[in-house]
Coordinates of C-alpha atoms in Angstrom, one line a residue:
Chain A
M1195 CA -35.3 -102.7 41.7
N1196 CA -35.7 -103.5 45.3
A1197 CA -39.0 -104.7 46.9
P1198 CA -40.4 -102.3 49.4
A1199 CA -39.5 -103.1 53.0
V1200 CA -40.8 -102.1 56.4
D1201 CA -39.2 -102.1 59.9
F1202 CA -41.3 -104.2 62.3
F1203 CA -40.4 -103.0 65.8
Y1204 CA -41.4 -105.4 68.5
E1205 CA -40.8 -105.9 72.2
F1206 CA -40.9 -109.4 73.8
A1207 CA -42.8 -108.1 76.8
S1208 CA -45.6 -106.6 74.6
T1209 CA -48.8 -108.5 74.4
Y1210 CA -50.0 -107.2 71.1
S1211 CA -46.6 -108.0 69.6
Y1212 CA -47.6 -111.7 69.9
P1213 CA -50.4 -111.8 67.3
A1214 CA -48.5 -109.3 65.2
A1215 CA -45.4 -111.4 65.1
M1216 CA -47.5 -114.4 64.2
R1217 CA -49.0 -112.7 61.1
V1218 CA -46.7 -109.9 59.9
D1219 CA -44.7 -112.0 57.5
E1220 CA -47.9 -113.3 55.8
V1221 CA -49.6 -109.9 55.7
A1222 CA -46.5 -108.3 54.2
G1223 CA -45.8 -111.2 51.9
V1224 CA -49.2 -110.9 50.2
A1225 CA -48.5 -107.3 49.4
G1226 CA -44.9 -108.0 48.2
V1227 CA -43.4 -106.2 51.1
A1228 CA -40.3 -107.4 52.9
V1229 CA -40.2 -107.3 56.7
R1230 CA -37.1 -106.3 58.8
W1231 CA -37.4 -107.8 62.3
R1232 CA -36.3 -105.1 64.8
P1233 CA -36.4 -106.2 68.4
F1234 CA -36.1 -103.3 70.8
L1235 CA -36.8 -102.4 74.5
L1236 CA -39.8 -100.4 75.5
G1237 CA -38.6 -100.1 79.1
P1238 CA -36.2 -97.1 78.6
I1239 CA -39.0 -95.3 76.6
F1240 CA -41.6 -96.0 79.2
A1241 CA -39.2 -94.8 81.9
E1242 CA -38.9 -91.4 80.2
A1243 CA -42.7 -91.2 80.5
G1244 CA -42.4 -91.8 84.2
W1245 CA -43.8 -95.3 84.0
T1246 CA -42.2 -98.1 86.1
T1247 CA -44.4 -100.8 84.7
S1248 CA -46.8 -101.5 81.8
P1249 CA -49.6 -99.0 81.4
F1250 CA -51.8 -102.1 81.4
N1251 CA -50.8 -102.5 85.1
L1252 CA -51.0 -98.8 85.9
I1253 CA -54.6 -98.5 84.6
P1254 CA -56.4 -101.7 85.8
A1255 CA -59.5 -101.2 83.6
K1256 CA -57.3 -100.7 80.6
G1257 CA -55.4 -103.9 81.5
R1258 CA -58.6 -105.9 81.9
N1259 CA -59.8 -104.8 78.5
M1260 CA -56.5 -105.6 76.9
W1261 CA -56.4 -109.2 78.2
R1262 CA -60.0 -109.7 77.1
D1263 CA -59.4 -108.1 73.7
L1264 CA -56.3 -110.2 73.2
E1265 CA -58.3 -113.3 74.1
R1266 CA -60.8 -112.4 71.3
T1267 CA -57.9 -111.5 68.9
T1268 CA -55.9 -114.7 69.4
A1269 CA -59.1 -116.9 69.4
A1270 CA -60.0 -115.5 66.0
M1271 CA -56.5 -116.5 64.8
G1272 CA -56.6 -119.9 66.4
L1273 CA -53.7 -119.1 68.8
P1274 CA -53.5 -120.1 72.4
L1275 CA -53.4 -117.5 75.1
R1276 CA -52.0 -117.7 78.7
K1277 CA -50.9 -114.8 80.8
P1278 CA -47.3 -115.1 82.0
D1279 CA -46.5 -114.4 85.7
P1280 CA -45.1 -111.8 86.4
F1281 CA -46.5 -109.5 83.7
P1282 CA -44.7 -107.8 82.0
Q1283 CA -41.8 -110.2 81.7
N1284 CA -38.2 -108.9 81.6
S1285 CA -37.4 -109.2 78.0
L1286 CA -33.7 -108.2 78.0
L1287 CA -32.2 -111.7 77.4
A1288 CA -34.7 -112.6 74.7
A1289 CA -34.1 -109.3 72.9
R1290 CA -30.4 -109.8 73.0
I1291 CA -30.6 -113.3 71.6
A1292 CA -33.0 -112.0 68.8
T1293 CA -30.5 -109.2 68.1
A1294 CA -27.6 -111.6 67.8
L1295 CA -29.5 -113.8 65.2
P1296 CA -29.3 -113.0 61.5
D1297 CA -32.4 -111.4 60.1
D1298 CA -32.7 -114.1 57.4
G1299 CA -35.7 -115.9 58.9
R1300 CA -33.9 -117.2 61.9
R1301 CA -34.6 -114.1 64.0
A1302 CA -38.3 -114.2 63.0
A1303 CA -38.6 -117.9 63.8
F1304 CA -36.9 -117.6 67.2
S1305 CA -39.1 -114.6 68.0
R1306 CA -42.3 -116.4 67.1
E1307 CA -41.2 -119.3 69.4
V1308 CA -40.6 -116.9 72.2
Y1309 CA -44.1 -115.4 71.9
R1310 CA -45.6 -118.8 71.7
A1311 CA -43.9 -119.8 74.9
E1312 CA -44.6 -116.6 76.7
F1313 CA -48.2 -115.8 75.8
G1314 CA -49.3 -119.1 74.3
E1315 CA -48.1 -121.2 77.3
G1316 CA -47.6 -118.6 79.9
L1317 CA -43.9 -119.5 80.4
S1318 CA -41.3 -117.2 81.8
I1319 CA -38.9 -115.8 79.1
M1320 CA -36.6 -114.7 81.9
D1321 CA -35.8 -118.4 82.2
P1322 CA -32.8 -119.3 79.9
E1323 CA -34.1 -122.8 79.6
V1324 CA -37.3 -121.5 78.0
L1325 CA -35.2 -119.4 75.6
G1326 CA -33.0 -122.3 74.8
R1327 CA -36.0 -124.4 73.8
A1328 CA -37.3 -121.6 71.7
L1329 CA -34.0 -121.5 69.8
A1330 CA -34.1 -125.3 69.4
S1331 CA -37.7 -125.2 68.2
A1332 CA -36.6 -122.6 65.6
G1333 CA -33.9 -124.9 64.4
I1334 CA -31.0 -122.9 65.9
E1335 CA -28.2 -124.3 68.1
P1336 CA -29.0 -122.8 71.5
S1337 CA -25.6 -122.5 73.2
T1338 CA -23.9 -120.7 70.4
A1339 CA -26.7 -118.2 70.1
I1340 CA -26.8 -117.5 73.8
V1341 CA -23.1 -117.0 74.0
A1342 CA -23.3 -114.6 71.0
A1343 CA -26.1 -112.7 72.8
G1344 CA -23.8 -111.8 75.6
S1345 CA -21.3 -109.9 73.5
E1346 CA -20.7 -106.1 73.8
D1347 CA -21.6 -105.7 70.2
V1348 CA -25.0 -107.2 70.6
K1349 CA -25.7 -105.1 73.7
K1350 CA -24.7 -102.0 71.8
A1351 CA -26.8 -103.0 68.8
L1352 CA -29.9 -103.5 71.0
R1353 CA -29.3 -100.1 72.6
A1354 CA -28.9 -98.6 69.1
T1355 CA -32.2 -100.1 67.9
T1356 CA -34.0 -98.8 71.0
E1357 CA -32.5 -95.3 70.4
E1358 CA -33.5 -95.5 66.7
A1359 CA -37.1 -96.5 67.7
K1360 CA -37.3 -93.5 70.1
A1361 CA -36.0 -91.2 67.4
K1362 CA -38.6 -92.5 64.9
G1363 CA -41.3 -91.6 67.4
L1364 CA -42.2 -95.0 68.8
F1365 CA -44.0 -95.1 72.1
G1366 CA -45.4 -98.6 72.0
A1367 CA -45.2 -102.0 70.3
P1368 CA -45.6 -103.4 67.9
S1369 CA -44.9 -100.6 65.5
I1370 CA -44.1 -100.5 61.8
V1371 CA -42.1 -97.8 60.2
T1372 CA -42.1 -97.5 56.4
A1373 CA -39.1 -96.4 54.3
D1374 CA -40.6 -92.9 54.0
G1375 CA -40.8 -92.6 57.8
E1376 CA -44.5 -93.2 58.3
L1377 CA -45.3 -94.8 61.7
F1378 CA -48.1 -97.3 62.3
W1379 CA -48.7 -98.5 65.9
G1380 CA -50.4 -101.7 66.8
N1381 CA -51.4 -105.1 65.6
D1382 CA -54.5 -103.4 64.2
R1383 CA -52.3 -101.3 61.8
L1384 CA -50.3 -104.0 60.1
E1385 CA -52.4 -104.0 56.9
Q1386 CA -52.4 -100.2 56.6
A1387 CA -48.6 -100.1 57.1
V1388 CA -48.0 -102.7 54.5
E1389 CA -50.4 -101.0 52.0
W1390 CA -48.6 -97.7 52.6
A1391 CA -45.2 -99.3 52.0
A1392 CA -46.5 -101.0 48.8
R1393 CA -48.0 -97.7 47.5
A1394 CA -45.1 -95.5 48.5
A1395 CA -42.4 -97.7 46.9
P1396 CA -40.9 -96.3 43.6
R1397 CA -42.0 -98.3 40.6
Chain B
M1155 CA -88.7 -110.2 69.3
N1156 CA -86.4 -107.2 69.8
A1157 CA -83.5 -106.4 67.6
P1158 CA -80.1 -106.6 69.3
A1159 CA -78.8 -103.3 70.6
V1160 CA -75.5 -101.9 71.8
D1161 CA -74.5 -99.0 74.0
F1162 CA -72.3 -96.6 72.2
F1163 CA -70.4 -94.6 74.9
Y1164 CA -68.8 -91.5 73.5
E1165 CA -67.1 -88.4 74.8
F1166 CA -67.1 -85.1 72.9
A1167 CA -63.5 -84.3 73.8
S1168 CA -62.4 -87.7 72.4
T1169 CA -60.7 -87.7 69.0
Y1170 CA -61.5 -91.2 67.9
S1171 CA -65.1 -90.7 68.9
Y1172 CA -65.3 -88.4 65.9
P1173 CA -64.9 -91.1 63.1
A1174 CA -66.8 -93.6 65.3
A1175 CA -69.8 -91.3 65.6
M1176 CA -69.8 -90.7 61.9
R1177 CA -70.0 -94.4 61.0
V1178 CA -71.5 -96.3 64.0
D1179 CA -75.1 -96.1 62.9
E1180 CA -74.2 -97.4 59.4
V1181 CA -71.9 -100.2 60.7
A1182 CA -74.6 -101.4 63.1
G1183 CA -77.5 -100.9 60.7
V1184 CA -76.0 -103.3 58.2
A1185 CA -75.8 -106.0 60.9
G1186 CA -79.4 -105.3 62.1
V1187 CA -78.1 -103.9 65.4
A1188 CA -79.6 -100.8 67.1
V1189 CA -77.4 -98.2 68.6
R1190 CA -78.1 -96.4 71.9
W1191 CA -76.2 -93.1 72.0
R1192 CA -74.7 -92.7 75.5
P1193 CA -72.7 -89.4 75.9
F1194 CA -70.5 -89.5 79.1
L1195 CA -67.5 -87.7 80.6
L1196 CA -64.0 -89.3 80.6
G1197 CA -62.7 -86.5 82.9
P1198 CA -63.8 -88.1 86.2
I1199 CA -62.5 -91.5 85.1
F1200 CA -59.1 -90.0 84.0
A1201 CA -58.9 -88.1 87.2
E1202 CA -59.0 -91.4 89.2
A1203 CA -56.0 -92.6 87.1
G1204 CA -54.2 -89.4 88.3
W1205 CA -54.4 -87.8 84.8
T1206 CA -55.2 -84.1 84.6
T1207 CA -55.3 -83.9 80.9
S1208 CA -55.5 -86.3 77.9
P1209 CA -52.9 -89.1 77.8
F1210 CA -52.2 -87.8 74.2
N1211 CA -50.9 -84.6 75.9
L1212 CA -49.1 -86.5 78.7
I1213 CA -47.1 -88.7 76.2
P1214 CA -46.1 -86.4 73.3
A1215 CA -45.0 -89.2 71.0
K1216 CA -48.4 -91.0 71.6
G1217 CA -50.2 -87.7 70.8
R1218 CA -48.2 -87.1 67.6
N1219 CA -49.0 -90.6 66.4
M1220 CA -52.7 -90.2 67.3
W1221 CA -53.1 -87.0 65.2
R1222 CA -51.3 -88.5 62.3
D1223 CA -53.3 -91.8 62.6
L1224 CA -56.5 -89.8 62.9
E1225 CA -55.5 -87.9 59.7
R1226 CA -55.1 -91.1 57.8
T1227 CA -58.4 -92.5 59.3
T1228 CA -60.5 -89.5 58.5
A1229 CA -58.9 -89.1 55.0
A1230 CA -59.9 -92.6 54.2
M1231 CA -63.5 -91.7 55.2
G1232 CA -63.5 -88.5 53.3
L1233 CA -63.9 -86.4 56.5
P1234 CA -62.1 -83.1 57.2
L1235 CA -59.8 -82.9 60.2
R1236 CA -58.7 -79.8 62.1
K1237 CA -57.3 -79.8 65.6
P1238 CA -59.3 -77.6 68.1
D1239 CA -57.4 -75.3 70.4
P1240 CA -57.2 -76.0 73.3
F1241 CA -57.1 -79.8 73.1
P1242 CA -58.9 -81.5 74.8
Q1243 CA -62.0 -79.3 74.7
N1244 CA -64.2 -79.0 77.8
S1245 CA -67.1 -81.2 76.7
L1246 CA -69.5 -80.6 79.7
L1247 CA -72.0 -78.4 78.0
A1248 CA -72.1 -80.4 74.8
A1249 CA -72.6 -83.6 76.8
R1250 CA -75.4 -82.1 78.8
I1251 CA -77.2 -80.9 75.7
A1252 CA -76.8 -84.4 74.1
T1253 CA -78.1 -86.0 77.3
A1254 CA -81.1 -83.7 77.3
L1255 CA -82.1 -84.7 73.7
P1256 CA -84.2 -87.8 73.0
D1257 CA -82.3 -90.7 71.7
D1258 CA -84.6 -91.0 68.6
G1259 CA -82.1 -89.8 66.1
R1260 CA -81.9 -86.2 67.3
R1261 CA -79.2 -87.0 69.9
A1262 CA -77.1 -88.7 67.2
A1263 CA -77.6 -85.9 64.7
F1264 CA -76.6 -83.2 67.2
S1265 CA -73.6 -85.3 68.3
R1266 CA -72.4 -85.7 64.7
E1267 CA -72.7 -82.0 64.2
V1268 CA -70.7 -81.3 67.3
Y1269 CA -67.9 -83.6 66.1
R1270 CA -68.0 -82.0 62.7
A1271 CA -67.6 -78.6 64.2
E1272 CA -64.9 -79.6 66.7
F1273 CA -62.7 -81.9 64.7
G1274 CA -63.8 -81.1 61.2
E1275 CA -63.5 -77.3 61.5
G1276 CA -61.4 -77.0 64.7
L1277 CA -64.1 -74.9 66.4
S1278 CA -64.5 -74.6 70.2
I1279 CA -67.4 -76.6 71.6
M1280 CA -67.0 -74.6 74.8
D1281 CA -68.6 -71.8 72.8
P1282 CA -72.4 -71.9 73.2
E1283 CA -72.8 -70.3 69.8
V1284 CA -71.1 -73.3 68.1
L1285 CA -73.3 -75.7 70.0
G1286 CA -76.4 -73.6 69.1
R1287 CA -75.4 -73.9 65.4
A1288 CA -74.8 -77.6 65.8
L1289 CA -78.4 -78.0 67.2
A1290 CA -79.8 -75.9 64.3
S1291 CA -77.9 -78.0 61.7
A1292 CA -79.4 -81.1 63.3
G1293 CA -82.9 -79.6 62.9
I1294 CA -83.4 -78.9 66.6
E1295 CA -84.5 -75.6 68.1
P1296 CA -81.4 -74.4 69.9
S1297 CA -82.8 -72.3 72.8
T1298 CA -85.2 -74.9 74.1
A1299 CA -82.5 -77.6 74.0
I1300 CA -79.9 -75.4 75.8
V1301 CA -82.4 -74.5 78.5
A1302 CA -83.3 -78.1 79.0
A1303 CA -79.6 -79.0 79.3
G1304 CA -79.3 -76.8 82.4
S1305 CA -81.8 -78.8 84.4
E1306 CA -80.8 -80.7 87.5
D1307 CA -82.3 -83.9 86.0
V1308 CA -80.0 -83.7 83.0
K1309 CA -76.9 -83.1 85.2
K1310 CA -77.9 -86.1 87.3
A1311 CA -78.5 -88.2 84.2
L1312 CA -75.1 -87.4 82.8
R1313 CA -73.4 -88.2 86.1
A1314 CA -75.3 -91.5 86.2
T1315 CA -74.2 -92.4 82.6
T1316 CA -70.6 -91.6 83.6
E1317 CA -70.9 -93.8 86.7
E1318 CA -72.5 -96.6 84.6
A1319 CA -69.6 -96.3 82.1
K1320 CA -67.1 -96.7 84.9
A1321 CA -69.0 -99.6 86.4
K1322 CA -68.9 -101.3 83.0
G1323 CA -65.1 -101.0 82.9
L1324 CA -64.7 -98.1 80.5
F1325 CA -61.4 -96.3 80.5
G1326 CA -61.6 -94.6 77.1
A1327 CA -63.8 -93.5 74.3
P1328 CA -65.4 -94.5 72.1
S1329 CA -66.5 -97.8 73.7
I1330 CA -69.3 -100.2 72.9
V1331 CA -70.9 -102.4 75.4
T1332 CA -73.1 -105.3 74.3
A1333 CA -76.3 -106.5 76.0
D1334 CA -74.3 -109.4 77.5
G1335 CA -71.7 -107.0 79.0
E1336 CA -68.9 -107.4 76.4
L1337 CA -66.7 -104.3 76.2
F1338 CA -65.1 -103.1 72.9
W1339 CA -62.8 -100.1 73.0
G1340 CA -62.1 -97.8 70.1
N1341 CA -63.1 -96.9 66.6
D1342 CA -61.2 -99.9 65.4
R1343 CA -63.6 -102.3 67.3
L1344 CA -67.0 -101.1 66.0
E1345 CA -67.3 -104.0 63.5
Q1346 CA -66.4 -106.6 66.1
A1347 CA -68.7 -105.2 68.7
V1348 CA -71.6 -105.2 66.3
E1349 CA -70.9 -108.7 65.1
W1350 CA -70.7 -109.8 68.7
A1351 CA -74.1 -108.3 69.4
A1352 CA -75.7 -109.8 66.3
R1353 CA -74.3 -113.2 67.2
A1354 CA -75.2 -113.1 70.9
A1355 CA -78.8 -112.0 70.4
P1356 CA -81.4 -114.6 71.0
R1357 CA -83.2 -115.8 67.9

């Protein structure tokens, strides 16, 4: 009998994916739910909505509230917060590296290090050096991972994940999709998503 | 010594204002926080962002998720849910009536009845008869309240509340603003807002 699992869709440019990435494994673990780490790109989905940048930039009052709310959220978790410049960051290289890594803990560890650098220290994740250090901090040999990230297979796999996310109805990140197709959007919904998965799983 | 109070800004066309209106008095009461009921209009604020309708209509995937999420949210609260047609409803008359009522429990009672009709039964709050019944259900004499809602003073007061909301940085509903100016957006943030108000209040 398999443990229930959820797909955790995250985008490295997404602010609320930061606290979510830091706690999703623990929230799910307590409920006996496994987490599949699914990096994807919101850019192509936003572009279809006619947006050329983050809605947090398009609606300044919404953006101001988001940064303040994120400050409260991360403070309550004991996490540092520093806004990267520019915001949003181009997340393509980070997403390709994460896609190239096996989802056996290494992808999650690297992803958490990327968020820590980007939103904890305000560093640019468009800088390969920052991503190399994130890999090293996660215990992964950087050069091999970065070369692997450049392959056609990885590019295709990332495009496929983004297409799958769109097909599942995603419009923002983080989002969790359960095995029975239920979509939960936002760091605020992690607990509900995991409870849903635990309840829906066949016994 | 005064009890701490928060401003609860709500919009009758707003879906998440429905569960928030149904529980805000209880959530705040437990923490010893008073609630000022502040009906306002999001339309003029959305118009400045260039939106002519609800963002839930502009981004279909976002709208689908909202209705499903609201279904889960209201089900967990034991509240009925039915989508009004059209969505969003024109909330002007309801907001004027609420503004005309004294904030001594009657405004809150009427507002909850409006939400119950609109999102619990899917009725049109553009229909004066529906609003008249909401008044009667709240124990308020309908004709007097509806006449009062048509006065210039009430129209001015509603415009002033909307201007105040914008000045406080509101971009959506429901929103809570504490005495020290902290803004909390969404039904998900009621508890945090009330805790903030209880903590920040001078002892």
